[in-house]
Coordinates of C-alpha atoms in Angstrom, one line a residue:
M1 CA 0.0 0.0 0.0
H2 CA 2.9 2.4 0.8
D3 CA 4.3 1.9 -2.7
V4 CA 0.9 2.6 -4.3
I5 CA 0.6 5.8 -2.3
L6 CA 4.2 6.8 -3.3
M7 CA 3.5 6.2 -7.0
V8 CA 0.2 8.2 -6.9
A9 CA 2.0 11.0 -5.1
I10 CA 4.7 11.1 -7.8
L11 CA 2.1 11.0 -10.6
V12 CA 0.1 13.8 -9.0
A13 CA 3.2 15.9 -8.3
T14 CA 4.3 15.5 -11.9
L15 CA 0.9 16.7 -13.2
R16 CA 1.1 19.8 -10.9
A17 CA 4.6 20.6 -11.9
A18 CA 3.7 20.3 -15.6
T19 CA 0.5 22.5 -15.4
P20 CA 2.1 26.0 -15.6
L21 CA 4.2 24.8 -18.6
I22 CA 1.2 23.5 -20.4
L23 CA -0.7 26.7 -19.8
A24 CA 2.1 29.1 -20.9
G25 CA 3.2 26.7 -23.7
C26 CA -0.3 26.6 -25.2
G27 CA -0.5 30.4 -25.2
E28 CA 2.9 30.7 -26.8
L29 CA 2.1 28.0 -29.4
I30 CA -1.0 30.0 -30.5
T31 CA 1.0 33.2 -30.6
E32 CA 3.8 31.6 -32.7
K33 CA 1.3 29.9 -35.0
S34 CA 0.1 33.4 -35.9
G35 CA 3.6 34.4 -36.9
V36 CA 4.6 36.4 -33.8
L37 CA 7.6 35.4 -31.6
N38 CA 7.0 36.6 -28.1
L39 CA 10.1 36.0 -25.9
G40 CA 8.5 37.9 -23.0
V41 CA 6.7 34.8 -21.5
E42 CA 9.0 34.8 -18.4
G43 CA 8.3 38.4 -17.6
T44 CA 4.6 38.0 -18.2
M45 CA 4.5 34.9 -15.9
L46 CA 6.2 36.9 -13.2
M47 CA 3.7 39.7 -13.5
G48 CA 0.8 37.2 -13.5
A49 CA 2.3 35.6 -10.3
V50 CA 2.6 38.8 -8.4
T51 CA -0.7 40.4 -9.5
G52 CA -2.6 37.1 -8.9
F53 CA -1.2 36.9 -5.4
I54 CA -2.0 40.6 -4.6
G55 CA -5.4 40.2 -6.1
T56 CA -6.2 37.2 -3.9
V57 CA -4.9 39.0 -0.8
T58 CA -6.9 42.1 -1.7
T59 CA -10.2 40.5 -2.7
H60 CA -10.0 37.4 -0.5
S61 CA -11.0 35.5 -3.6
L62 CA -9.0 32.9 -5.6
I63 CA -11.1 33.6 -8.7
G64 CA -10.4 37.3 -8.3
G65 CA -6.7 36.6 -8.2
F66 CA -6.8 34.5 -11.4
I67 CA -8.7 37.3 -13.2
F68 CA -6.2 39.9 -12.1
A69 CA -3.4 37.7 -13.3
M70 CA -5.0 37.0 -16.7
I71 CA -5.8 40.7 -17.3
T72 CA -2.2 41.6 -16.4
G73 CA -0.9 39.0 -18.9
V74 CA -3.2 40.5 -21.6
M75 CA -1.9 44.0 -20.9
M76 CA 1.7 42.9 -21.1
S77 CA 1.0 41.2 -24.5
L78 CA -0.8 44.2 -25.8
L79 CA 2.2 46.3 -24.9
F80 CA 4.4 43.9 -26.8
G81 CA 1.9 43.9 -29.7
F82 CA 1.9 47.7 -29.8
L83 CA 5.6 47.8 -30.1
T84 CA 6.0 45.0 -32.7
L85 CA 2.8 45.0 -34.7
T86 CA 1.9 48.7 -34.7
L87 CA 5.3 50.4 -34.3
L88 CA 7.1 47.5 -36.2
A89 CA 9.8 47.1 -33.6
N90 CA 12.1 44.0 -33.7
Q91 CA 10.2 41.1 -32.1
T92 CA 13.2 39.4 -30.5
A93 CA 14.6 42.6 -28.9
S94 CA 11.1 43.6 -27.7
G95 CA 10.4 40.2 -26.2
L96 CA 13.7 40.2 -24.2
A97 CA 12.9 43.8 -23.1
L98 CA 9.4 42.6 -21.9
T99 CA 11.0 39.9 -19.8
I100 CA 13.4 42.3 -18.2
F101 CA 10.6 44.8 -17.6
G102 CA 8.3 42.2 -16.1
S103 CA 11.1 40.8 -13.9
G104 CA 11.9 44.3 -12.5
L105 CA 8.3 45.5 -12.2
S106 CA 7.1 42.3 -10.4
T107 CA 9.9 42.7 -7.8
L108 CA 8.9 46.4 -7.2
V109 CA 5.2 45.7 -7.0
G110 CA 5.5 42.6 -4.9
N111 CA 8.1 43.9 -2.5
A112 CA 5.6 44.4 0.3
Y113 CA 4.2 40.9 -0.1
E114 CA 7.6 39.1 -0.2
S115 CA 7.4 35.6 1.4
Q116 CA 3.8 36.0 2.5
T117 CA 1.7 32.9 2.1
L118 CA -1.8 31.9 1.1
P119 CA -4.0 29.1 2.5
G120 CA -3.5 25.8 0.7
F121 CA -5.7 25.8 -2.5
Q122 CA -7.0 22.3 -2.1
N123 CA -7.5 22.7 1.7
T124 CA -9.7 25.7 0.8
L125 CA -11.7 23.8 -1.8
I126 CA -12.0 20.5 0.1
P127 CA -12.5 21.1 3.9
G128 CA -11.2 18.2 6.0
L129 CA -8.8 17.0 3.3
S130 CA -6.0 16.4 5.9
T131 CA -8.2 14.0 7.8
M132 CA -8.9 11.7 4.8
P133 CA -7.0 8.4 4.2
P134 CA -3.4 9.0 2.7
L135 CA -4.3 7.6 -0.7
W136 CA -7.3 10.0 -1.1
Q137 CA -5.2 12.9 0.2
Q138 CA -2.8 12.3 -2.7
I139 CA -5.5 11.8 -5.3
L140 CA -7.4 14.9 -4.3
Q141 CA -4.2 17.0 -4.7
I142 CA -5.2 17.1 -8.4
D143 CA -6.5 20.7 -8.4
P144 CA -9.0 22.1 -11.0
L145 CA -6.2 24.0 -12.8
V146 CA -4.5 20.7 -13.7
I147 CA -7.7 19.6 -15.4
V148 CA -8.2 23.0 -17.0
A149 CA -4.7 22.9 -18.5
F150 CA -5.3 19.6 -20.2
V151 CA -8.7 20.9 -21.5
I152 CA -7.0 24.0 -22.9
A153 CA -4.4 21.9 -24.6
F154 CA -7.1 19.8 -26.2
A155 CA -9.1 22.9 -27.2
V156 CA -6.0 24.4 -28.8
Y157 CA -5.5 21.2 -30.9
R158 CA -9.2 21.3 -32.0
F159 CA -9.0 25.0 -32.7
L160 CA -5.9 24.7 -34.9
N161 CA -7.0 21.6 -36.8
R162 CA -10.8 21.5 -36.8
S163 CA -11.9 25.1 -37.0
R164 CA -12.1 27.8 -39.7
A165 CA -10.6 30.4 -37.3
G166 CA -7.7 28.1 -36.6
L167 CA -7.1 27.7 -40.4
I168 CA -7.1 31.5 -40.8
L169 CA -4.6 31.9 -37.9
R170 CA -2.3 29.3 -39.4
A171 CA -2.6 31.0 -42.8
V172 CA -1.5 34.3 -41.3
G173 CA 1.4 32.6 -39.6
E174 CA 2.5 30.9 -42.9
S175 CA 2.2 34.0 -45.2
H176 CA 0.8 37.2 -43.9
D177 CA 1.0 38.8 -47.3
V178 CA -1.2 36.1 -48.9
A179 CA -3.6 36.2 -46.0
H180 CA -3.9 40.0 -46.3
A181 CA -4.5 39.7 -50.0
L182 CA -7.3 37.3 -49.3
G183 CA -9.0 39.9 -47.1
H184 CA -8.0 38.7 -43.7
S185 CA -7.0 41.2 -41.0
V186 CA -3.5 40.2 -40.1
L187 CA -3.2 42.6 -37.2
T188 CA -6.6 41.6 -35.7
V189 CA -5.6 37.9 -35.8
R190 CA -2.2 38.5 -34.3
Y191 CA -3.5 40.8 -31.6
G192 CA -6.0 38.2 -30.7
A193 CA -3.4 35.5 -30.6
L194 CA -1.2 37.7 -28.4
C195 CA -4.0 38.3 -26.0
F196 CA -4.7 34.6 -25.6
G197 CA -1.0 33.9 -25.1
G198 CA -0.7 36.7 -22.5
A199 CA -3.8 35.4 -20.6
M200 CA -2.3 31.9 -20.5
S201 CA 1.1 33.2 -19.3
G202 CA -0.6 35.2 -16.6
L203 CA -2.6 32.2 -15.5
A204 CA 0.5 30.1 -15.4
G205 CA 2.3 32.6 -13.2
A206 CA -0.7 32.8 -10.9
Y207 CA -0.8 29.0 -10.6
L208 CA 2.7 29.1 -9.2
S209 CA 2.1 31.8 -6.6
M210 CA -1.5 30.9 -5.6
V211 CA -1.6 27.1 -5.9
Y212 CA 1.8 25.4 -6.5
T213 CA 3.8 27.1 -3.8
P214 CA 1.6 29.1 -2.6
L215 CA 3.5 32.3 -1.8
W216 CA 5.2 35.2 -3.6
N217 CA 8.9 35.4 -4.0
Q218 CA 10.7 37.5 -6.6
G219 CA 11.9 35.5 -9.6
M220 CA 9.8 32.5 -8.4
T221 CA 9.1 31.3 -12.0
S222 CA 12.8 30.1 -12.0
G223 CA 13.0 30.1 -15.8
R224 CA 9.8 28.3 -16.5
G225 CA 8.8 30.9 -19.0
W226 CA 12.0 30.0 -21.0
I227 CA 11.2 26.3 -20.7
A228 CA 7.7 26.9 -22.0
L229 CA 9.2 28.7 -25.0
A230 CA 11.6 25.8 -25.6
L231 CA 8.7 23.3 -25.3
V232 CA 7.0 25.0 -28.2
T233 CA 10.0 24.2 -30.4
F234 CA 10.5 20.8 -28.8
S235 CA 6.9 19.9 -29.7
T236 CA 7.3 21.2 -33.3
W237 CA 4.3 23.4 -32.7
K238 CA 2.0 20.4 -31.9
P239 CA -0.1 20.6 -28.7
G240 CA 0.1 16.9 -28.0
Y241 CA 3.9 16.8 -28.0
L242 CA 4.0 20.0 -25.9
V243 CA 2.0 18.3 -23.2
L244 CA 4.4 15.3 -23.3
G245 CA 7.4 17.6 -23.0
A246 CA 5.8 19.4 -20.0
L247 CA 5.1 16.1 -18.3
L248 CA 8.8 15.1 -18.9
F249 CA 10.0 18.3 -17.3
G250 CA 7.5 17.9 -14.5
F251 CA 8.7 14.3 -13.9
V252 CA 12.3 15.2 -13.8
T253 CA 11.6 18.1 -11.4
I254 CA 9.8 15.7 -9.0
A255 CA 12.5 13.1 -9.5
Q256 CA 15.1 15.4 -8.0
F257 CA 13.0 15.9 -4.9
Q258 CA 12.5 12.1 -4.5
A259 CA 16.3 11.6 -5.0
E260 CA 17.0 14.0 -2.1
A261 CA 14.3 12.3 0.0
F262 CA 15.9 8.9 -0.5
G263 CA 19.2 10.4 0.6
L264 CA 21.2 10.0 -2.7
Q265 CA 24.7 11.4 -2.3
V266 CA 24.4 13.8 -5.2
S267 CA 25.0 17.5 -5.2
G268 CA 21.8 19.5 -4.7
N269 CA 22.8 22.0 -7.4
L270 CA 23.3 19.1 -9.8
L271 CA 19.8 17.8 -9.0
A272 CA 18.3 21.2 -9.4
M273 CA 19.7 21.6 -12.9
L274 CA 18.4 18.2 -14.1
P275 CA 15.0 19.4 -15.5
Y276 CA 16.7 22.1 -17.5
L277 CA 19.5 19.8 -18.6
A278 CA 16.9 17.2 -19.8
T279 CA 15.1 19.9 -21.7
V280 CA 18.3 21.1 -23.4
V281 CA 19.3 17.5 -24.4
V282 CA 15.8 16.8 -25.9
L283 CA 16.0 20.1 -27.8
V284 CA 19.4 19.2 -29.2
L285 CA 18.1 15.8 -30.3
I286 CA 15.0 17.4 -31.9
S287 CA 17.1 20.1 -33.7
R288 CA 19.1 17.4 -35.5
D289 CA 16.1 16.8 -37.7
S290 CA 16.1 20.3 -39.4
T291 CA 13.7 19.1 -42.1
R292 CA 11.0 18.3 -39.6
L293 CA 11.5 21.7 -37.9
K294 CA 11.2 23.6 -41.2
L295 CA 8.1 21.7 -42.2
N296 CA 6.2 22.5 -39.0
A297 CA 7.6 26.0 -38.1
P298 CA 5.3 28.9 -39.2
A299 CA 7.0 30.3 -42.2
A300 CA 6.3 34.0 -41.2
L301 CA 7.4 33.5 -37.6
G302 CA 9.2 36.6 -36.3
R303 CA 8.8 38.5 -39.6
T304 CA 7.4 42.1 -39.6
F305 CA 4.2 42.7 -41.4
H306 CA 3.5 46.0 -43.1
A307 CA 0.4 46.3 -45.2
T308 CA 1.2 47.7 -48.6
A309 CA -2.4 48.0 -49.9

């Protein structure tokens, strides 16, 4: 029975660790499918984390906190869109600037809330959870946001492959000039994709500060925004592979904690870098197949659009 509880605990912990990556990754996947490369995911997640935390403390409502975080993510993306789509600034430089801006602003805004904690998410939703049998305590750690993340990943797949709107979005990402000539509003499609990506990044940040930890610390995303960006390439812009990559990262993250719990004589710093090392190794292996990447990458990704007629 003890082994069963341990396996369930590892499975649930893996799902929880993968959830913010699935959310942020799905948002970035839609953004990149429209032809926009937003490298500001890390900064947007940090802003979502701090505003979600502050929103919850202020309104005493978890839903209020999530709404605050998603609105903040949308505003960050609109700022990026104004710079790159309206003012035609370089997307790579603007994305990096957005990450630096979000990192600094989140530290400033969240300074008064540093190291404060929130009540456990599941304990709030399920009173008496701590008195239940150990197996049920582990199973019920699967919070609603975990399910929401998988539903969103499936919805993104259906949207891209089974809907007319998804077809238009992919057309804009492949050739914005042709899509414009056919009468589609390239800027409207790309602003919409950016708003979705920002909302998902904000929600992913809020999940970290309101559910996964739950507390606010500066820089608490620990590079997860960059991992989400890498997963989009790792998945070759396919939602199913993105979920598998997020689960791999989540499993390796949890494996390091289990290794420490079992007393393995391995440096803690080495264990901490394992999830990132695994991601880099997988990316290197994927990148070896350049033909596959070229076939699946949006052809207009990162290119500036300027309507000529």
